[in-house]
Short mmCIF file of N, CA and C in Angstrom, two decimals:
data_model
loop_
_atom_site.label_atom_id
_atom_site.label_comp_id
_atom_site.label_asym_id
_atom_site.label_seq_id
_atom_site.Cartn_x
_atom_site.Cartn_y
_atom_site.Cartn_z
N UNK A 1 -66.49 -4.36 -9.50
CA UNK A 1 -65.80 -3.16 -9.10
C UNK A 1 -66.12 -2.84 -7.65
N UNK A 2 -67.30 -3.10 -6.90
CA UNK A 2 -67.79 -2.75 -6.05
C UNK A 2 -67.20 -3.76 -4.82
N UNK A 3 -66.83 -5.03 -5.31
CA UNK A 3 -66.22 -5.72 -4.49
C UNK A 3 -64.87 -5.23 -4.30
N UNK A 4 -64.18 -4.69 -5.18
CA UNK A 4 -62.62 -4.61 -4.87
C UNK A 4 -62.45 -3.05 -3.88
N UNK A 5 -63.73 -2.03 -3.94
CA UNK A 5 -63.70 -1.03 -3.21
C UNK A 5 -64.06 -1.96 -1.50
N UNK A 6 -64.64 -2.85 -1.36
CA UNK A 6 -65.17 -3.71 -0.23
C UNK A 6 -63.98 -4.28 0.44
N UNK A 7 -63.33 -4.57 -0.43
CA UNK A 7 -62.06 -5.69 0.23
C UNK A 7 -60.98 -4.55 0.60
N UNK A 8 -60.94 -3.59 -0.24
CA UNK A 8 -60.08 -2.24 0.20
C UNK A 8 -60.27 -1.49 1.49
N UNK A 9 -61.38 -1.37 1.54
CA UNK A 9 -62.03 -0.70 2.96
C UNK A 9 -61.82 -2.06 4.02
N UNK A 10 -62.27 -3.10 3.68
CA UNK A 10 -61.82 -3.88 4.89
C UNK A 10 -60.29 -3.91 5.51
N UNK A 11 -59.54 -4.43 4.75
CA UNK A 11 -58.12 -4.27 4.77
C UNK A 11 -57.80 -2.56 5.70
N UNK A 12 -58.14 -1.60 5.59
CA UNK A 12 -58.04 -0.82 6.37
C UNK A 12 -58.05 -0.81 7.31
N UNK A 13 -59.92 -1.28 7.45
CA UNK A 13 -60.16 -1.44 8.95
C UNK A 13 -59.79 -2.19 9.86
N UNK A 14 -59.07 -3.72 9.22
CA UNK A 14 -58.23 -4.33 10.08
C UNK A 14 -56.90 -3.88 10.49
N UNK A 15 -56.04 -3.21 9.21
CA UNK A 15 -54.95 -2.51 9.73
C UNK A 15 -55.06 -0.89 10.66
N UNK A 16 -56.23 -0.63 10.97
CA UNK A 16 -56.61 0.23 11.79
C UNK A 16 -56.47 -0.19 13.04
N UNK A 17 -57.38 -1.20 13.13
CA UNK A 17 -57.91 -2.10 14.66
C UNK A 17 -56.48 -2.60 15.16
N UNK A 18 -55.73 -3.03 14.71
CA UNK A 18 -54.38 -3.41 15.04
C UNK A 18 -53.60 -2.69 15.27
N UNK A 19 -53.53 -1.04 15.39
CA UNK A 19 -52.86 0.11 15.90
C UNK A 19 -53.22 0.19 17.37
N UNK A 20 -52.37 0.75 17.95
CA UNK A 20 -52.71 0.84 19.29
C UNK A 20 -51.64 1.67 20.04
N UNK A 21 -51.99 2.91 20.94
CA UNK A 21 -50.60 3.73 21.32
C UNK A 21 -49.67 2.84 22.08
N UNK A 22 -48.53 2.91 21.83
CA UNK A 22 -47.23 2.24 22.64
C UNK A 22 -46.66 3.28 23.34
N UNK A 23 -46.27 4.05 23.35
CA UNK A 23 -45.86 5.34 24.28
C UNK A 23 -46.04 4.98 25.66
N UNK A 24 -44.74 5.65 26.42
CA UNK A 24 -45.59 5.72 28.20
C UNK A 24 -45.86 6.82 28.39
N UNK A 25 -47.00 5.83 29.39
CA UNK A 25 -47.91 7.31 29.65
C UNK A 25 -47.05 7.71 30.96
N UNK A 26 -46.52 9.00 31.44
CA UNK A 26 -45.69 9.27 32.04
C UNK A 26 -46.56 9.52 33.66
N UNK A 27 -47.81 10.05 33.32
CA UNK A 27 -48.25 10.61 34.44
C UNK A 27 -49.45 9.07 35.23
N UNK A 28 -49.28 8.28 34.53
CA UNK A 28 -49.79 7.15 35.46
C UNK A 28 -49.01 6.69 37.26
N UNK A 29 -47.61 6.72 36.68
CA UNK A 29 -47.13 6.42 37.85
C UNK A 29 -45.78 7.45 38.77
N UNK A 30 -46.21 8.54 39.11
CA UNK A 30 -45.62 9.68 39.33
C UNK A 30 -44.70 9.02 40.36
N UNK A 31 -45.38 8.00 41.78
CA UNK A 31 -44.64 7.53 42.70
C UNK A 31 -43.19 7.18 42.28
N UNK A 32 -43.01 7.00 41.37
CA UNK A 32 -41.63 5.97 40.47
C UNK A 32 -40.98 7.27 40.31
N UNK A 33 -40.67 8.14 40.78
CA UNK A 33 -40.40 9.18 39.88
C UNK A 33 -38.25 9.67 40.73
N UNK A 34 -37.41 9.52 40.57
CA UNK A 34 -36.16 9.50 40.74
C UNK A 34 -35.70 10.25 41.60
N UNK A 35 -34.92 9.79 43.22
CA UNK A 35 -34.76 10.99 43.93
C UNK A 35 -34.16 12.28 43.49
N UNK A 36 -34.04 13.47 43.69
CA UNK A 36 -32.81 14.07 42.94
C UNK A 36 -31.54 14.28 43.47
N UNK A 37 -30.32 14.01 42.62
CA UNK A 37 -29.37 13.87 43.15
C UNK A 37 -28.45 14.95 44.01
N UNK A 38 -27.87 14.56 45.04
CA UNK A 38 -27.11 15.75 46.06
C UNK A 38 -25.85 16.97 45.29
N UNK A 39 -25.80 17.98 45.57
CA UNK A 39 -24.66 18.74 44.53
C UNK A 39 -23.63 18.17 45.71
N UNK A 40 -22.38 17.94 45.15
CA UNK A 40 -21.03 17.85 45.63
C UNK A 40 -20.59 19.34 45.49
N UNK A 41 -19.30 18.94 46.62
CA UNK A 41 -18.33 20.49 46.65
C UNK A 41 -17.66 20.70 45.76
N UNK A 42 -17.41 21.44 45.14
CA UNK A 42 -16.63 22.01 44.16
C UNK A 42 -15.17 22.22 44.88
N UNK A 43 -14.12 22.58 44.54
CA UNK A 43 -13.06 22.90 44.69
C UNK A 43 -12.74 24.46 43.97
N UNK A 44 -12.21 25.07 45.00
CA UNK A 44 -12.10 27.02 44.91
C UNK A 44 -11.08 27.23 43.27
N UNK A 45 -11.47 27.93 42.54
CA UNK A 45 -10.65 28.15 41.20
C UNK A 45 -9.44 29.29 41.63
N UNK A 46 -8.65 29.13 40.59
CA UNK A 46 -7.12 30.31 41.00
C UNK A 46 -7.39 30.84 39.47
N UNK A 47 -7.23 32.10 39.58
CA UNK A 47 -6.98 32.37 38.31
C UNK A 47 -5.41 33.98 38.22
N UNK A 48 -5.43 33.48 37.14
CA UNK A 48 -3.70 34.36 37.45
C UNK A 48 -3.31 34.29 35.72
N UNK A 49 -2.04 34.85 35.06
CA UNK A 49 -1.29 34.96 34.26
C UNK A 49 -0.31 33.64 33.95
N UNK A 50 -0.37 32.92 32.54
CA UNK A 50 0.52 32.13 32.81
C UNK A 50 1.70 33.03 32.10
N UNK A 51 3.05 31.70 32.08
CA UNK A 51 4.26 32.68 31.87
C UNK A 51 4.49 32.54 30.47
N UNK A 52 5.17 33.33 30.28
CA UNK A 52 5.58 32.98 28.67
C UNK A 52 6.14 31.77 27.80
N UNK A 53 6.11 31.79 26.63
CA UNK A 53 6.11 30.15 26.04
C UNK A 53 7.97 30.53 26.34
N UNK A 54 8.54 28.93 26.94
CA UNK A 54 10.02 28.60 26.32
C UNK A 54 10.59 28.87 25.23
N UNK A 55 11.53 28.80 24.78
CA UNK A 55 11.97 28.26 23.34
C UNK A 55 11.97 29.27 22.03
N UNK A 56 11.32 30.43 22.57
CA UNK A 56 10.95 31.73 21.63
C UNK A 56 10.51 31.91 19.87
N UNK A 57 10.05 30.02 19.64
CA UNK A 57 9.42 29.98 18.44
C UNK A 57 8.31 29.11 18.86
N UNK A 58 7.49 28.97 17.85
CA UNK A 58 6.38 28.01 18.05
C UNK A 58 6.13 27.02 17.15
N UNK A 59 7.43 27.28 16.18
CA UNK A 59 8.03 26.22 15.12
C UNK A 59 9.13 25.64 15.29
N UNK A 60 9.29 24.32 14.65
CA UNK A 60 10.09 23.47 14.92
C UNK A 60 11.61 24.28 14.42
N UNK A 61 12.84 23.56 14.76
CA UNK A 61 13.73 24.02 14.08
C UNK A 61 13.86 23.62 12.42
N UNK A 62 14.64 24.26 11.37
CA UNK A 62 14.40 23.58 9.81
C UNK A 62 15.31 22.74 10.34
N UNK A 63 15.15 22.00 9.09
CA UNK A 63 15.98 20.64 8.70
C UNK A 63 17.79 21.12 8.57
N UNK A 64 18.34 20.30 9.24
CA UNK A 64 20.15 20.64 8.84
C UNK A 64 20.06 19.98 7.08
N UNK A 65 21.13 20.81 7.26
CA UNK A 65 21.72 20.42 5.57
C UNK A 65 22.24 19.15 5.13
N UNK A 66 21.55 18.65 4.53
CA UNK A 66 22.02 17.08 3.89
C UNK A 66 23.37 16.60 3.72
N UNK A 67 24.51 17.04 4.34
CA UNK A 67 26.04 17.02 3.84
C UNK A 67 25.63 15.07 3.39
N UNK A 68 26.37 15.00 2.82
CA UNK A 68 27.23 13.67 2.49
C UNK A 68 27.25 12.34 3.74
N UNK A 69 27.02 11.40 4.22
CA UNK A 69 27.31 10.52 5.21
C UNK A 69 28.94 10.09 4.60
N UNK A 70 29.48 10.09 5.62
CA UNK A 70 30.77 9.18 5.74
C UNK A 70 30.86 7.86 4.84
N UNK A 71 31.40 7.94 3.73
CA UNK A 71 31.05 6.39 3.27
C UNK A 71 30.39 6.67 2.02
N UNK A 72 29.87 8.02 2.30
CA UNK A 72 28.44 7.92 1.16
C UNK A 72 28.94 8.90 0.11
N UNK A 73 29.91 9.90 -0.03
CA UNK A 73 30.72 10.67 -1.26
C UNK A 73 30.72 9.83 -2.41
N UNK A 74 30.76 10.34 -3.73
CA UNK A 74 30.69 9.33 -4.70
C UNK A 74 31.94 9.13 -5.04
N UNK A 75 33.38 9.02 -5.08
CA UNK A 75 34.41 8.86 -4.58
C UNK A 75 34.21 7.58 -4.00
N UNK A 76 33.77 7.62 -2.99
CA UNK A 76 34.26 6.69 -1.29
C UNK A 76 32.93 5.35 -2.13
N UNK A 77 32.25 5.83 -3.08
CA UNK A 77 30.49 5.03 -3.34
C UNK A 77 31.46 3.31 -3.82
N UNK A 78 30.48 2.34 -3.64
CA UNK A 78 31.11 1.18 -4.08
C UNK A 78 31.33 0.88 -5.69
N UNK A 79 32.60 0.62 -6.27
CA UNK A 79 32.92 0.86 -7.78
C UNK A 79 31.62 0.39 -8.66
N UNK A 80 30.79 -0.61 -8.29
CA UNK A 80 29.59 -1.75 -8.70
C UNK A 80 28.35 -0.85 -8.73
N UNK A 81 28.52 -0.09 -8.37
CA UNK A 81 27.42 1.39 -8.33
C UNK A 81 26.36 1.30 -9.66
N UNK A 82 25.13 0.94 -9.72
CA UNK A 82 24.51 1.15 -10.72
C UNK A 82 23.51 2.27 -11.20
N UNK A 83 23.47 2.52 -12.38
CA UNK A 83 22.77 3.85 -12.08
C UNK A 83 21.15 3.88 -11.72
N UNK A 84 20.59 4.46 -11.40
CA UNK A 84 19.34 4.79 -10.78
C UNK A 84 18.09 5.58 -11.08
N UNK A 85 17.11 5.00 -11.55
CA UNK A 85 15.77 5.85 -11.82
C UNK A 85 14.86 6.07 -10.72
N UNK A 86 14.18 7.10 -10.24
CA UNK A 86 13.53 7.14 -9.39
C UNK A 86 11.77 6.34 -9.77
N UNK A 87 12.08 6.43 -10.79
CA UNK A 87 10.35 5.38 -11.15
C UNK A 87 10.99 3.73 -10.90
N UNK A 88 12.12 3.41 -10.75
CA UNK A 88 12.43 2.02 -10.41
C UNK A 88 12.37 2.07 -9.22
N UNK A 89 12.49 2.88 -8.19
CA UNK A 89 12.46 2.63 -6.58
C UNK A 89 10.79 2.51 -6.42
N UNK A 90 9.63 2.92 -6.66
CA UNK A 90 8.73 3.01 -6.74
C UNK A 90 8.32 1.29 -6.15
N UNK A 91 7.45 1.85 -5.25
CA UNK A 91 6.84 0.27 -4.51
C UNK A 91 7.51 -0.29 -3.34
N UNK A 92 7.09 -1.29 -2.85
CA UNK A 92 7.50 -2.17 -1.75
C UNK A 92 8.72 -2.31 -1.91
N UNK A 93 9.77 -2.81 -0.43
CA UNK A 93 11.12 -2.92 -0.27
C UNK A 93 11.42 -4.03 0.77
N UNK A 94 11.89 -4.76 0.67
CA UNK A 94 12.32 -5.75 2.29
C UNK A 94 13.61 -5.41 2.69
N UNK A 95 13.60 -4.27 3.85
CA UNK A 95 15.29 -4.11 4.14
C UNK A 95 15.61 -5.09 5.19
N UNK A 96 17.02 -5.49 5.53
CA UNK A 96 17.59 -6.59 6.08
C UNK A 96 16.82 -8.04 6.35
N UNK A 97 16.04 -8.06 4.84
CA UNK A 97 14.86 -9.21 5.36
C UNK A 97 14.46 -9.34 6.82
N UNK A 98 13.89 -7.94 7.18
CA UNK A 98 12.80 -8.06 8.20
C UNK A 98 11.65 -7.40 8.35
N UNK A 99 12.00 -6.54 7.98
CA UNK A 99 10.68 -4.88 8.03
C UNK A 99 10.11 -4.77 6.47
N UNK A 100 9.97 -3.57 6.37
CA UNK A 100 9.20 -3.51 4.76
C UNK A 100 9.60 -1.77 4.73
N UNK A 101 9.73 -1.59 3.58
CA UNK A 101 9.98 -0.04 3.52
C UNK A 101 9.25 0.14 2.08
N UNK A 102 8.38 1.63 2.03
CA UNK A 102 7.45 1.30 1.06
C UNK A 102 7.87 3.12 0.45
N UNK A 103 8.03 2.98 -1.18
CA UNK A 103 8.51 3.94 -1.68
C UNK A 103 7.30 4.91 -2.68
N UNK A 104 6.82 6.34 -2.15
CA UNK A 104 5.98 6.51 -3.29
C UNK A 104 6.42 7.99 -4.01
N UNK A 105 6.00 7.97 -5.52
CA UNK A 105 5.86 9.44 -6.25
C UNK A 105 5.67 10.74 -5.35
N UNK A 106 4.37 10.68 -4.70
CA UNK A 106 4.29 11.66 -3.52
C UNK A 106 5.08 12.74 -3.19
N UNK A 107 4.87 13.93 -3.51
CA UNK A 107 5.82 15.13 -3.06
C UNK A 107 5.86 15.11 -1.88
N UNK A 108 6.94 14.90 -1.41
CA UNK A 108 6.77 15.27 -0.01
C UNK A 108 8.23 16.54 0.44
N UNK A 109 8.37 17.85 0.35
CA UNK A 109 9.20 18.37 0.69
C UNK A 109 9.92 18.16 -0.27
N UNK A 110 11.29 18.12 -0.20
CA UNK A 110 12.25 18.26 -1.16
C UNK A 110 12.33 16.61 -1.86
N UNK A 111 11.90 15.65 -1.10
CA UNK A 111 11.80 14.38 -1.68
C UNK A 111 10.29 14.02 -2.46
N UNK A 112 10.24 12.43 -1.71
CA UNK A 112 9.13 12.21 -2.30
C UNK A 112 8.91 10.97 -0.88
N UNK A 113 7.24 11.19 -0.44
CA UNK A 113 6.87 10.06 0.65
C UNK A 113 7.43 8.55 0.44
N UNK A 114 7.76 8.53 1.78
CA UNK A 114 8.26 6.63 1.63
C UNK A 114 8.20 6.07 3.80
N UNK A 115 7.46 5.23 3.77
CA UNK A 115 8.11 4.64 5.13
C UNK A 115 8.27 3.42 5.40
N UNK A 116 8.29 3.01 6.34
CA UNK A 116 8.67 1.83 7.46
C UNK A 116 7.40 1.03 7.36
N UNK A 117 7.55 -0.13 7.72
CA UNK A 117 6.94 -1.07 8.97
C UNK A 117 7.48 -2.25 9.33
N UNK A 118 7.49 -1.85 10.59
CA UNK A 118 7.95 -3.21 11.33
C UNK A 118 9.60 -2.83 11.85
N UNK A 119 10.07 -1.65 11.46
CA UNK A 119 11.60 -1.73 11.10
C UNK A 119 12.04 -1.79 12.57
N UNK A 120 13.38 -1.10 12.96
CA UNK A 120 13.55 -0.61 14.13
C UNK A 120 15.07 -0.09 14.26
N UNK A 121 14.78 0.91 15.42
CA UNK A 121 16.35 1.77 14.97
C UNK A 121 15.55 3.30 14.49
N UNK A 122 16.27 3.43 13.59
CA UNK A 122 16.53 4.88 12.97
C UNK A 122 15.51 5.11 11.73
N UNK A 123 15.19 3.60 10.98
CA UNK A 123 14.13 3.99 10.04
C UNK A 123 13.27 3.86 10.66
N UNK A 124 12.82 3.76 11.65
CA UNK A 124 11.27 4.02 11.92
C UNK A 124 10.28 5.44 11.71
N UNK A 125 11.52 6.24 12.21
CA UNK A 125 11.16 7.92 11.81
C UNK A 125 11.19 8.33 10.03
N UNK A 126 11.73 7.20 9.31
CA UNK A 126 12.04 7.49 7.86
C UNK A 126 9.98 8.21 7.09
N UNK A 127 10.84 9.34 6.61
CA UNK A 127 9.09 9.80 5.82
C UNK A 127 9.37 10.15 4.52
N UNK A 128 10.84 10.31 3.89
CA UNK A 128 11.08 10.95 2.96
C UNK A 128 12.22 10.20 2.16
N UNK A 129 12.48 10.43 1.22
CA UNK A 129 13.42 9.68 -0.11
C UNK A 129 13.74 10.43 -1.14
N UNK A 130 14.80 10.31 -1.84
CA UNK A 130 14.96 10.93 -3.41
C UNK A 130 16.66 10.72 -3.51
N UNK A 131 16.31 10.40 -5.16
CA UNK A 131 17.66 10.12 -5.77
C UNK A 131 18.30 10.85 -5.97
N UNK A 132 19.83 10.85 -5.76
CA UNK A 132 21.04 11.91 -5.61
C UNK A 132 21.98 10.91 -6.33
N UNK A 133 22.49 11.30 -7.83
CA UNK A 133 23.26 10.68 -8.61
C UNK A 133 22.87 9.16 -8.28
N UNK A 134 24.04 8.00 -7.96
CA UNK A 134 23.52 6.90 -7.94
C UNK A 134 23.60 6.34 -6.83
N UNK A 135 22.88 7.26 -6.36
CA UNK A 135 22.29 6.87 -4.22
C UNK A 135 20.75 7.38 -4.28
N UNK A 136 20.30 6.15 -3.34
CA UNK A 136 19.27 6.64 -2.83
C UNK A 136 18.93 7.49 -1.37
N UNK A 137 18.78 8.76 -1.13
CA UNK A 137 18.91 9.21 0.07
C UNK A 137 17.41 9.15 1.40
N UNK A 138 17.53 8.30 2.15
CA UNK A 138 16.42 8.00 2.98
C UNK A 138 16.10 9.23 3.95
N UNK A 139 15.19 10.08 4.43
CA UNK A 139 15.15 11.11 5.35
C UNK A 139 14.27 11.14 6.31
N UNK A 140 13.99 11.95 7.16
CA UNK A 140 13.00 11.89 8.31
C UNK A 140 12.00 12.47 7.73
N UNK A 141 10.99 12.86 8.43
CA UNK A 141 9.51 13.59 8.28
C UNK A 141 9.84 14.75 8.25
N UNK A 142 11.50 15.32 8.93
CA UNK A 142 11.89 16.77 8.86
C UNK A 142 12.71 17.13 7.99
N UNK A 143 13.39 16.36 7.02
CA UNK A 143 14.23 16.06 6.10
C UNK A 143 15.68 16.22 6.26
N UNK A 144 15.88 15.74 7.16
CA UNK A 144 17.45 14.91 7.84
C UNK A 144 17.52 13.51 7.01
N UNK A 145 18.73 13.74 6.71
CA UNK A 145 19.44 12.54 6.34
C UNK A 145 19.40 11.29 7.48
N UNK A 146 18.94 10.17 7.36
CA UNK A 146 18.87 9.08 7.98
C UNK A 146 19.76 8.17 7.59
N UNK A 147 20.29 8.39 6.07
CA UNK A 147 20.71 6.85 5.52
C UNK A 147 21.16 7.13 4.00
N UNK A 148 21.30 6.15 3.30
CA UNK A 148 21.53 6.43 1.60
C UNK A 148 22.47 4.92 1.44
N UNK A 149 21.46 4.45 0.22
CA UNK A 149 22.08 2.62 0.01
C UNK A 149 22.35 3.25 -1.88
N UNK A 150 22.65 2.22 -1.78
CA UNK A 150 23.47 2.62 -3.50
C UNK A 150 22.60 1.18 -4.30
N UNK A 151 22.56 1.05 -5.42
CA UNK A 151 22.38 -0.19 -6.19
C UNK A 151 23.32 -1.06 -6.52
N UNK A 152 23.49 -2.69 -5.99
CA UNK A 152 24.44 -2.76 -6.93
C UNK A 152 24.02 -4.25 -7.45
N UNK A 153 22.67 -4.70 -7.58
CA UNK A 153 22.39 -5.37 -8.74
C UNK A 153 21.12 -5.08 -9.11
N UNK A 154 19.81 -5.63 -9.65
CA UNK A 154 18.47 -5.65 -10.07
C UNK A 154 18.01 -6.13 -8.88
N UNK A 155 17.35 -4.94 -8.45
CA UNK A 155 16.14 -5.02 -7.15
C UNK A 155 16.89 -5.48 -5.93
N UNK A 156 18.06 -4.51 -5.78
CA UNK A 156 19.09 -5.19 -4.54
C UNK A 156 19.97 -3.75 -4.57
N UNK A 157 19.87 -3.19 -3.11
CA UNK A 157 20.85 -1.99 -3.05
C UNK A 157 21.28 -2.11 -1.36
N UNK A 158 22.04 -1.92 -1.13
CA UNK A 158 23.07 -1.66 -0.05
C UNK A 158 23.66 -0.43 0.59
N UNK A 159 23.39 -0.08 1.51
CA UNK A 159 23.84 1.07 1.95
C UNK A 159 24.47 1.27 3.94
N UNK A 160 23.94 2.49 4.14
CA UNK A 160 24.19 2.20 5.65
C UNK A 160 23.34 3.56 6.89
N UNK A 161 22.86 3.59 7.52
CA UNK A 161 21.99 4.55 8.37
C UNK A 161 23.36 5.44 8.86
N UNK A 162 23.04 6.88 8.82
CA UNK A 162 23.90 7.86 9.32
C UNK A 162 24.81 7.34 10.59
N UNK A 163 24.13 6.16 11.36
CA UNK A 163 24.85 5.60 12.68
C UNK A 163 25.83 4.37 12.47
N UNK A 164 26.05 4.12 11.26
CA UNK A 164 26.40 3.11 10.49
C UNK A 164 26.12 1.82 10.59
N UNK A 165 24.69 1.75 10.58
CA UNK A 165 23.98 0.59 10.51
C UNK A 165 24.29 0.33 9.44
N UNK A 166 24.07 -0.67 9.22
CA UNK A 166 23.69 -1.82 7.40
C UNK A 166 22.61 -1.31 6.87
N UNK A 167 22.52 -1.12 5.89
CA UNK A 167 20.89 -0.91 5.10
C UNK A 167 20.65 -2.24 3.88
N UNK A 168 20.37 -3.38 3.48
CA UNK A 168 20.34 -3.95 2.65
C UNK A 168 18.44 -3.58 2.24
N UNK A 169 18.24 -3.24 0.95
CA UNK A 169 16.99 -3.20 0.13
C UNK A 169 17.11 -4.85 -0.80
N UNK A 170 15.68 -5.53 -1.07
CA UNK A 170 15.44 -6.48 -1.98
C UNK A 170 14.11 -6.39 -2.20
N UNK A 171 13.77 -6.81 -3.32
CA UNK A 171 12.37 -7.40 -3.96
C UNK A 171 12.14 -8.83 -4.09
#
């Protein structure tokens, strides 16, 4: 027993002896010590009233009213028109096989979140979506009508951007 209190105390005293302060000592070498730096001129301040804000809101304008696109009345819709669930749009999209357009549940405003990547044109601003009979209506982040493609087979819908671009959707 008396040995293992021996070997304990040693072990100390070596991890004692092997301490040693690392710190600098600051006041050894004062000569080293940094010129201090010159103040520069300042430049004279103005102070005054600014003018009133432009525009007499500090909110955006609302969204215009969704009328119908040209083309897009269900009348004018293509006869091949299939009908439409909004849990089937749900997920990834390849429009004009180039970009990706991605569709989610997400409340967003009167729709539901959906966007872009890669696109270019008019869906790039696309933030919003929701089904209107058997159209899908694409919208901005402010909820303007951008677009609206129709279905007209399994995982394939067709439509056209308010500027009358093409819209083709596939999976």
């Amino acid at each position: 027993m008396q040995l293992r209190y021996a070997m304990t105390g040693l072990v100390v005293a070596l991890a004692l002896a092997g301490c040693q302060r690392t710190a600098y000592d600051y006041s050894s070498n004062s000569s080293a010590d940094p010129a201090p730096l010159t103040a520069q001129p300042v430049p004279s301040v103005q102070g005054g009233q600014l003018p009133p804000p432009t525009g007499g809101s500090q909110f955006p304008a609302a969204p215009t009213t969704t009328a119908p696109m040209p083309g897009a009345e269900p009348g004018a819709m293509a006869a091949n028109a299939l009908d439409i669930t909004k849990e089937s749009m749900v997920g990834s999209w390849r429009v004009n096989g180039s970009c990706d357009m991605f569709l989610t549940l997400t409340n967003l405003g009167s729709g539901s979140r959906g966007g872009t990547r890669g696109c270019v044109g008019e869906l790039t601003a696309m933030g919003s979506w929701e089904v209107a009979g058997k159209q899908v209506l694409l919208k901005d982040r402010s909820g303007n009508q951008l677009g609206s493609v129709y279905k007209t087979a399994d995982n394939r819908f067709q439509g056209q951007t308010s500027t009358g671009q093409s819209i083709s959707l596939s999976r």
